[in-house]
Amino acid sequence: MMKTLFLHPPSYEGFDGGAGSRYQAKREVRSFWYPTWLAQPAALVPGSKLIDAPAAGFSLEEVLPMAQGYELAILHTSSPSFAYDVQVAEALKKTYPDMKIGLVGAKVAVAPEESLTASPAIDFVAREDFDFTVKEVAEGRPYAEIDGLTFRDEKGAVVHTPHRPPIEDMDQLPFVTEVYKRDLRVEDYFIGYLKHPYVSFYTGRGCKSRCTFCLWPQTVGGHRYLVRSAEHVVEEVKLIQRYFPQVAEVFFDDDTFTDNAPRAEEIARRLGKLGVTWSCNAKANVRYETLKVMRDNGLRLLLVGYESGNQKILNNVKKGVRLDIARQFAKDCHKLGITVHGTFILGLPGETRETIEETIRFAKDINPHTIQVSLAAPYPGTFLYKQAIENGWLQEENSKHLVNDRGVQMSALSYPHLNHTEIYDSVESFYKQFYFRSGKVAEMLGEMVKSPQMMGRRLREGVEFLRFFRQR
């Protein structure tokens, strides 16, 4: 077994998110997701080490000596961070010429040859579900015998081995919590809407929804929701309780945990017996009965992608949710006391000045506790990217510029009736109209008065929020 380093590379200051993050960009409020996509193969490779440089605050100069003695380095990359990640790979190769370096992530899954040939420092890229691909590389198997790999042969020609099928039995994957305990510090990970400290992991992969903009199901996870058994999930939660008694919340990072409602209810009932506080991603169409079962068994918060308050836009992006159902879902959550963090996207196909205002009104009407407003991001490999190129909403030479040199998300799409500057400026307007309401201000102040810890967090986040928009 090769001595293997799994590295989430250093990035720009304020980088939001680990390898599992949906947006590899600097956000309004500084936060960090767990690098679960790296931790999973790391759990398969004995003697490996995971370094999450952004969350730990490590610079490239600090990471290089940490890599000494490793024979293999696996770097997670993304479209926004790719150029800098290549520089990290080149620095590693220059310092340790014999080290083999591979890249993983959605970026290399959709553009394996382009990613491989970006630099001679990159020895291979692992496509699709790369857990066992990486394990087999670490075992020293010949590249040509490993499915899901793209590499150069002895003559320098690019070789693509056969596609690796998805993992059907998710229970064969070991717990990432073991890697978290060994290599990470849970206090380094924080998100404004989750209790601190928290731990997150996946109970399944893939998403049945067909949202045209969503990256992971269209590149790595697929549109089948392949899941771990309820018993397997609960055993890992028990391990979290044992390893990290200080953890205040567990977050299930599946694209849509509620896609399988009977399973969600079964897991909830088992979690209720553990007395654990938990949260998850959900679609805005969960039945009241399922919401109640989850609430009664420790559910605190749902992360919900509403995206837009205009039904035509939701249809355009194949969201699969009706606004009347989403409104009822919001009412049910309020009635049950379930906190909701709502996410919205501006600039999707069909967006106009009027639909932006319509979405803002919708957000205020359903009134989630907190919100996140993002710009439509046409990631390569998504239908939205293909659609944008074909319709001239995105110039191909600009398609790599999803963030600027400071890591702030840019408005990449531009329409004849609505240019990218107007879309970009509407994000700040959305936040101001939503949060600077007397009722919302009173709600936040009440939350702060009840909890000194929350007061400290909200004050810090408020400063970060205002500073972000001044710099933006």
Coordinates of C-alpha atoms in Angstrom, one line a residue, residues 11-426:
S11 CA -7.1 28.2 -1.7
Y12 CA -8.0 31.9 -1.7
E13 CA -8.7 33.5 1.7
G14 CA -12.3 33.0 2.8
F15 CA -12.8 29.9 0.7
D16 CA -16.2 28.4 1.6
G17 CA -16.6 24.7 1.7
G18 CA -14.8 21.4 1.8
A19 CA -14.8 18.9 -1.0
G20 CA -18.5 18.4 -0.6
S21 CA -19.5 22.0 -0.9
R22 CA -21.9 23.0 -3.7
Y23 CA -20.3 26.4 -4.2
Q24 CA -16.5 26.6 -4.2
A25 CA -16.5 30.3 -3.6
K26 CA -16.1 32.9 -1.0
R27 CA -19.5 33.5 0.7
E28 CA -21.1 36.3 2.6
V29 CA -20.4 34.7 5.9
R30 CA -17.3 32.6 6.3
S31 CA -18.1 28.9 6.7
F32 CA -16.6 25.4 6.2
W33 CA -18.0 22.1 5.1
Y34 CA -16.3 18.8 5.8
P35 CA -14.1 17.3 3.0
T36 CA -16.3 14.2 3.0
W37 CA -15.5 13.3 -0.7
L38 CA -11.8 13.0 0.3
A39 CA -12.4 11.4 3.7
Q40 CA -14.3 8.5 2.1
P41 CA -11.4 7.1 0.0
A42 CA -9.0 8.0 2.8
A43 CA -11.0 5.6 5.0
L44 CA -10.3 2.9 2.5
V45 CA -6.6 3.4 2.4
P46 CA -4.8 2.2 5.6
G47 CA -2.1 4.6 6.9
S48 CA -3.3 7.5 4.8
K49 CA -3.6 11.1 6.0
L50 CA -6.2 13.8 5.1
I51 CA -5.2 17.5 5.2
D52 CA -8.0 20.0 4.8
A53 CA -5.8 23.1 4.2
P54 CA -8.6 25.8 3.9
A55 CA -10.4 24.8 7.1
A56 CA -7.1 24.5 9.0
G57 CA -5.8 27.7 7.6
F58 CA -2.7 26.1 6.0
S59 CA -0.9 27.9 3.2
L60 CA 0.9 26.1 0.4
E61 CA 4.2 26.9 2.1
E62 CA 3.0 25.1 5.3
V63 CA 1.5 22.1 3.4
L64 CA 4.6 21.3 1.4
P65 CA 6.7 20.0 4.3
M66 CA 3.7 18.1 5.6
A67 CA 3.7 16.1 2.4
Q68 CA 7.2 14.8 2.9
G69 CA 7.5 11.0 2.8
Y70 CA 4.2 10.4 0.9
E71 CA 4.4 8.4 -2.3
L72 CA 0.9 9.3 -3.6
A73 CA -1.2 12.5 -3.3
I74 CA -4.9 12.8 -4.1
L75 CA -6.1 16.3 -4.6
H76 CA -9.8 17.3 -4.8
T77 CA -10.4 20.0 -7.3
S78 CA -13.3 22.0 -8.8
S79 CA -13.9 24.2 -11.8
P80 CA -13.5 27.5 -9.8
S81 CA -10.4 26.3 -8.0
F82 CA -8.8 24.3 -10.7
A83 CA -6.1 26.7 -11.9
Y84 CA -4.8 27.2 -8.4
D85 CA -5.1 23.5 -7.6
V86 CA -2.8 22.7 -10.6
Q87 CA -0.2 25.1 -9.1
V88 CA -0.4 23.1 -5.8
A89 CA 0.2 19.9 -7.8
E90 CA 3.1 21.4 -9.6
A91 CA 4.6 22.7 -6.3
L92 CA 4.3 19.1 -4.8
K93 CA 5.9 17.5 -7.9
K94 CA 8.8 20.0 -7.9
T95 CA 9.4 19.4 -4.2
Y96 CA 8.9 15.6 -4.4
P97 CA 9.6 14.5 -8.0
D98 CA 8.9 10.8 -7.3
M99 CA 5.4 11.5 -5.8
K100 CA 2.5 10.4 -7.9
I101 CA -0.3 13.0 -8.1
G102 CA -3.9 12.4 -8.9
L103 CA -7.0 14.7 -9.1
V104 CA -10.6 13.8 -8.2
G105 CA -13.8 15.7 -8.3
A106 CA -16.6 16.8 -10.6
K107 CA -14.3 18.9 -12.7
V108 CA -12.1 15.9 -13.7
A109 CA -15.1 13.7 -14.1
V110 CA -16.5 15.8 -16.9
A111 CA -13.2 16.9 -18.5
P112 CA -10.7 14.1 -17.7
E113 CA -8.3 14.6 -20.6
E114 CA -8.3 18.4 -20.3
S115 CA -7.7 18.1 -16.6
L116 CA -4.9 15.6 -17.0
T117 CA -3.1 17.5 -19.7
A118 CA -3.3 20.8 -17.8
S119 CA 0.1 20.0 -16.3
P120 CA 2.8 17.3 -16.5
A121 CA 2.7 17.3 -12.7
I122 CA -0.6 15.4 -12.9
D123 CA -0.1 11.7 -13.3
F124 CA -3.8 10.6 -13.4
V125 CA -7.4 11.7 -12.8
A126 CA -10.0 9.4 -11.2
R127 CA -13.4 9.8 -12.7
E128 CA -17.0 9.2 -11.4
D129 CA -17.3 7.3 -8.1
F130 CA -13.6 7.4 -7.4
D131 CA -13.4 5.8 -3.9
F132 CA -12.3 2.3 -5.0
T133 CA -10.4 3.7 -8.0
V134 CA -8.1 5.6 -5.6
K135 CA -7.9 2.6 -3.3
E136 CA -6.6 0.4 -6.2
V137 CA -4.1 3.1 -7.3
A138 CA -2.8 3.1 -3.7
E139 CA -2.5 -0.7 -3.8
G140 CA 0.0 -0.3 -6.6
R141 CA -2.1 -1.9 -9.3
P142 CA -1.1 -1.0 -12.9
Y143 CA -3.1 2.0 -14.1
A144 CA -4.4 0.1 -17.2
E145 CA -6.1 -2.4 -15.0
I146 CA -8.0 0.1 -12.9
D147 CA -11.5 1.2 -14.0
G148 CA -12.5 4.8 -13.9
L149 CA -8.9 6.2 -14.5
T150 CA -7.5 8.5 -17.1
F151 CA -3.7 8.6 -17.4
R152 CA -0.7 8.8 -19.9
D153 CA 0.9 5.7 -21.2
E154 CA 4.6 5.2 -21.7
K155 CA 4.4 7.1 -25.0
G156 CA 2.6 10.0 -23.5
A157 CA -0.8 9.1 -25.1
V158 CA -3.9 9.7 -22.9
V159 CA -5.6 6.5 -21.9
H160 CA -9.2 6.2 -20.5
T161 CA -9.9 2.9 -18.8
P162 CA -13.5 1.6 -18.7
H163 CA -16.2 3.4 -16.8
R164 CA -16.5 2.3 -13.1
P165 CA -20.1 1.5 -12.2
P166 CA -21.7 3.2 -9.2
I167 CA -21.4 1.6 -5.8
E168 CA -24.6 -0.3 -5.3
D169 CA -23.9 -1.5 -1.7
M170 CA -23.2 1.7 0.1
D171 CA -22.7 -0.1 3.4
Q172 CA -19.4 -1.4 2.1
L173 CA -18.0 2.1 2.5
P174 CA -16.3 2.6 5.9
F175 CA -17.2 5.4 8.3
V176 CA -15.7 8.8 7.4
T177 CA -16.0 9.7 11.1
E178 CA -12.8 7.6 11.7
V179 CA -10.9 9.9 9.4
Y180 CA -12.4 13.0 11.0
K181 CA -11.3 11.8 14.4
R182 CA -7.8 10.9 13.1
D183 CA -7.0 14.0 11.0
L184 CA -9.5 16.8 11.5
R185 CA -10.6 19.2 14.2
V186 CA -14.4 19.5 14.4
E187 CA -14.1 23.0 15.8
D188 CA -12.6 24.2 12.5
Y189 CA -16.0 23.5 10.7
F190 CA -18.8 26.0 11.1
I191 CA -21.8 27.1 9.1
G192 CA -24.1 30.0 10.1
Y193 CA -27.3 28.0 10.2
L194 CA -26.0 24.9 12.0
K195 CA -25.1 24.6 15.7
H196 CA -21.4 24.6 16.5
P197 CA -19.6 22.4 16.4
Y198 CA -21.3 20.1 13.9
V199 CA -20.4 17.0 12.0
S200 CA -21.7 16.2 8.5
F201 CA -21.6 13.1 6.3
Y202 CA -23.5 11.4 3.5
T203 CA -26.0 8.6 4.1
G204 CA -26.4 8.1 0.3
R205 CA -25.4 9.4 -3.1
G206 CA -27.2 10.7 -6.1
C207 CA -30.5 12.6 -6.5
K208 CA -33.7 11.6 -8.3
S209 CA -34.3 15.3 -9.2
R210 CA -33.2 16.6 -12.6
C211 CA -32.4 20.2 -11.8
T212 CA -30.4 21.5 -14.8
F213 CA -28.0 23.5 -12.7
C214 CA -27.1 21.0 -10.0
L215 CA -23.5 19.8 -10.3
W216 CA -23.1 16.5 -8.4
P217 CA -26.0 14.4 -9.7
Q218 CA -25.0 15.3 -13.3
T219 CA -21.2 14.6 -12.9
V220 CA -20.5 12.1 -10.0
G221 CA -23.5 11.0 -8.0
G222 CA -26.0 10.3 -10.8
H223 CA -29.8 10.4 -10.7
R224 CA -30.4 7.2 -8.6
Y225 CA -30.4 7.7 -4.9
L226 CA -28.2 4.9 -3.7
V227 CA -28.3 4.7 0.1
R228 CA -26.7 3.2 3.2
S229 CA -29.0 1.1 5.4
A230 CA -30.6 2.8 8.3
E231 CA -28.6 0.6 10.7
H232 CA -25.3 1.7 9.1
V233 CA -26.2 5.3 9.3
V234 CA -27.2 5.1 13.0
E235 CA -24.0 3.2 13.9
E236 CA -22.0 6.1 12.5
V237 CA -24.0 8.6 14.5
K238 CA -23.3 6.6 17.6
L239 CA -19.6 6.8 16.7
I240 CA -19.9 10.6 16.4
Q241 CA -21.5 10.7 19.8
R242 CA -18.7 8.7 21.3
Y243 CA -15.8 10.4 19.5
F244 CA -17.1 14.0 19.7
P245 CA -19.3 14.5 22.7
Q246 CA -18.9 18.3 22.1
V247 CA -20.8 18.1 18.8
A248 CA -24.1 19.9 19.0
E249 CA -25.6 18.7 15.7
V250 CA -25.3 16.1 12.9
F251 CA -26.0 17.1 9.4
F252 CA -26.8 14.6 6.6
D253 CA -25.3 16.1 3.4
D254 CA -27.2 13.9 0.9
D255 CA -28.4 16.1 -2.0
T256 CA -32.0 15.3 -0.9
F257 CA -32.2 13.2 2.2
T258 CA -36.0 13.2 2.0
D259 CA -36.1 11.7 -1.5
N260 CA -36.8 8.3 0.3
A261 CA -39.4 9.3 2.8
P262 CA -40.0 5.9 4.5
R263 CA -36.2 5.5 5.0
A264 CA -35.9 9.1 6.3
E265 CA -38.7 8.3 8.8
E266 CA -37.0 5.0 9.8
I267 CA -33.6 6.7 10.4
A268 CA -35.4 9.5 12.3
R269 CA -37.1 7.0 14.7
R270 CA -33.7 5.3 15.4
L271 CA -32.1 8.7 16.0
G272 CA -34.8 9.7 18.4
K273 CA -33.7 6.9 20.7
L274 CA -30.2 8.4 20.7
G275 CA -31.3 11.9 21.7
V276 CA -29.3 13.4 18.9
T277 CA -30.1 16.8 17.2
W278 CA -29.8 16.5 13.5
S279 CA -30.5 18.4 10.2
C280 CA -30.6 17.6 6.5
N281 CA -31.2 18.7 2.9
A282 CA -34.8 18.5 1.8
K283 CA -37.0 19.3 -1.2
A284 CA -39.9 21.7 -0.6
N285 CA -42.5 19.0 -1.0
V286 CA -42.1 16.8 2.1
R287 CA -45.5 15.7 3.5
Y288 CA -46.6 17.0 6.9
E289 CA -46.7 13.4 8.3
T290 CA -43.0 12.8 7.4
L291 CA -42.0 16.2 8.7
K292 CA -43.7 15.5 12.0
V293 CA -42.0 12.1 12.4
M294 CA -38.6 13.7 11.8
R295 CA -39.3 16.7 14.1
D296 CA -40.5 14.4 16.9
N297 CA -37.2 12.5 16.6
G298 CA -34.6 15.2 16.8
L299 CA -34.8 17.1 13.5
R300 CA -34.0 20.7 14.0
L301 CA -33.4 22.3 10.6
L302 CA -34.0 21.6 6.9
L303 CA -31.8 23.1 4.2
V304 CA -34.2 23.7 1.3
G305 CA -33.4 24.8 -2.3
Y306 CA -36.4 26.9 -3.3
E307 CA -34.3 28.6 -6.0
S308 CA -37.1 30.8 -7.4
G309 CA -40.5 32.2 -6.7
N310 CA -41.5 32.0 -10.3
Q311 CA -43.1 28.8 -11.5
K312 CA -42.0 29.2 -15.1
I313 CA -38.3 29.4 -14.0
L314 CA -38.7 26.3 -11.8
N315 CA -40.1 24.5 -14.8
N316 CA -37.3 25.8 -17.0
V317 CA -34.7 24.2 -14.7
K318 CA -36.7 21.0 -14.1
K319 CA -37.0 21.6 -10.4
G320 CA -40.0 19.4 -10.0
V321 CA -41.7 21.5 -7.3
R322 CA -44.9 23.5 -7.5
L323 CA -45.0 26.9 -5.7
D324 CA -48.3 26.0 -4.0
I325 CA -46.8 22.9 -2.6
A326 CA -43.6 24.8 -1.5
R327 CA -45.8 27.3 0.3
Q328 CA -47.7 24.6 2.1
F329 CA -44.4 22.9 3.0
A330 CA -43.2 26.2 4.5
K331 CA -46.4 26.6 6.5
D332 CA -46.0 23.0 7.8
C333 CA -42.4 23.7 8.9
H334 CA -43.5 26.8 10.7
K335 CA -46.3 25.0 12.4
L336 CA -44.0 22.2 13.5
G337 CA -41.3 24.5 14.7
I338 CA -38.8 23.2 12.1
T339 CA -36.1 25.8 11.3
V340 CA -35.6 26.3 7.6
H341 CA -32.5 27.7 5.8
G342 CA -33.7 28.6 2.3
T343 CA -31.5 28.9 -0.7
F344 CA -32.3 30.9 -3.8
I345 CA -30.6 31.3 -7.2
L346 CA -30.8 34.4 -9.3
G347 CA -30.1 34.5 -13.1
L348 CA -31.6 31.1 -14.1
P349 CA -33.1 30.8 -17.6
G350 CA -36.2 32.9 -17.8
E351 CA -35.1 35.4 -15.2
T352 CA -36.2 39.0 -15.6
R353 CA -36.2 42.1 -13.4
E354 CA -39.8 41.2 -12.5
T355 CA -39.1 37.6 -11.6
I356 CA -36.3 38.7 -9.3
E357 CA -38.7 40.9 -7.4
E358 CA -41.2 38.0 -7.5
T359 CA -38.7 35.7 -5.9
I360 CA -37.8 38.3 -3.2
R361 CA -41.5 38.6 -2.4
F362 CA -41.9 34.8 -2.3
A363 CA -38.9 34.5 0.1
K364 CA -40.4 37.1 2.4
D365 CA -43.8 35.4 2.3
I366 CA -42.6 31.9 3.2
N367 CA -40.1 33.5 5.6
P368 CA -37.4 30.9 6.2
H369 CA -35.3 31.6 9.3
T370 CA -32.2 32.3 7.2
I371 CA -31.4 32.4 3.5
Q372 CA -28.6 32.1 1.0
V373 CA -28.7 33.8 -2.3
S374 CA -26.4 32.6 -5.1
L375 CA -25.9 33.5 -8.7
A376 CA -26.7 30.9 -11.4
A377 CA -23.5 29.0 -11.9
P378 CA -23.2 27.1 -15.2
Y379 CA -20.7 24.4 -14.1
P380 CA -19.2 22.4 -17.0
G381 CA -20.9 19.0 -17.1
T382 CA -24.4 20.4 -16.3
F383 CA -27.3 20.8 -18.7
L384 CA -27.3 24.5 -17.8
Y385 CA -23.8 24.9 -19.1
K386 CA -24.6 23.2 -22.4
Q387 CA -27.8 25.3 -22.7
A388 CA -25.9 28.5 -21.9
I389 CA -23.2 27.9 -24.5
E390 CA -25.8 27.0 -27.2
N391 CA -27.9 30.0 -26.5
G392 CA -25.1 32.5 -26.2
W393 CA -25.8 33.3 -22.6
L394 CA -22.3 32.3 -21.7
Q395 CA -19.2 32.8 -23.9
E396 CA -17.1 29.7 -23.8
E397 CA -13.9 31.6 -23.1
N398 CA -15.6 33.0 -20.0
S399 CA -16.9 29.6 -18.8
K400 CA -13.9 29.0 -16.5
H401 CA -14.5 32.3 -14.7
L402 CA -17.1 31.3 -12.2
V403 CA -15.3 33.2 -9.4
N404 CA -12.9 36.2 -9.5
D405 CA -9.3 36.2 -8.3
R406 CA -10.5 36.8 -4.8
G407 CA -12.9 33.8 -4.9
V408 CA -16.1 35.8 -5.1
Q409 CA -18.8 34.2 -7.2
M410 CA -19.3 36.1 -10.5
S411 CA -22.4 36.4 -12.6
A412 CA -21.5 34.3 -15.6
L413 CA -24.8 34.3 -17.4
S414 CA -26.1 37.3 -19.4
Y415 CA -29.4 37.5 -21.3
P416 CA -30.4 40.0 -24.0
H417 CA -33.1 41.4 -21.7
L418 CA -31.1 41.1 -18.4
N419 CA -27.3 41.5 -18.3
H420 CA -24.9 39.9 -15.8
T421 CA -24.3 43.2 -13.9
E422 CA -28.0 43.5 -13.1
I423 CA -28.2 39.9 -11.9
Y424 CA -25.0 40.4 -9.8
D425 CA -26.3 43.6 -8.1
S426 CA -29.7 41.9 -7.4

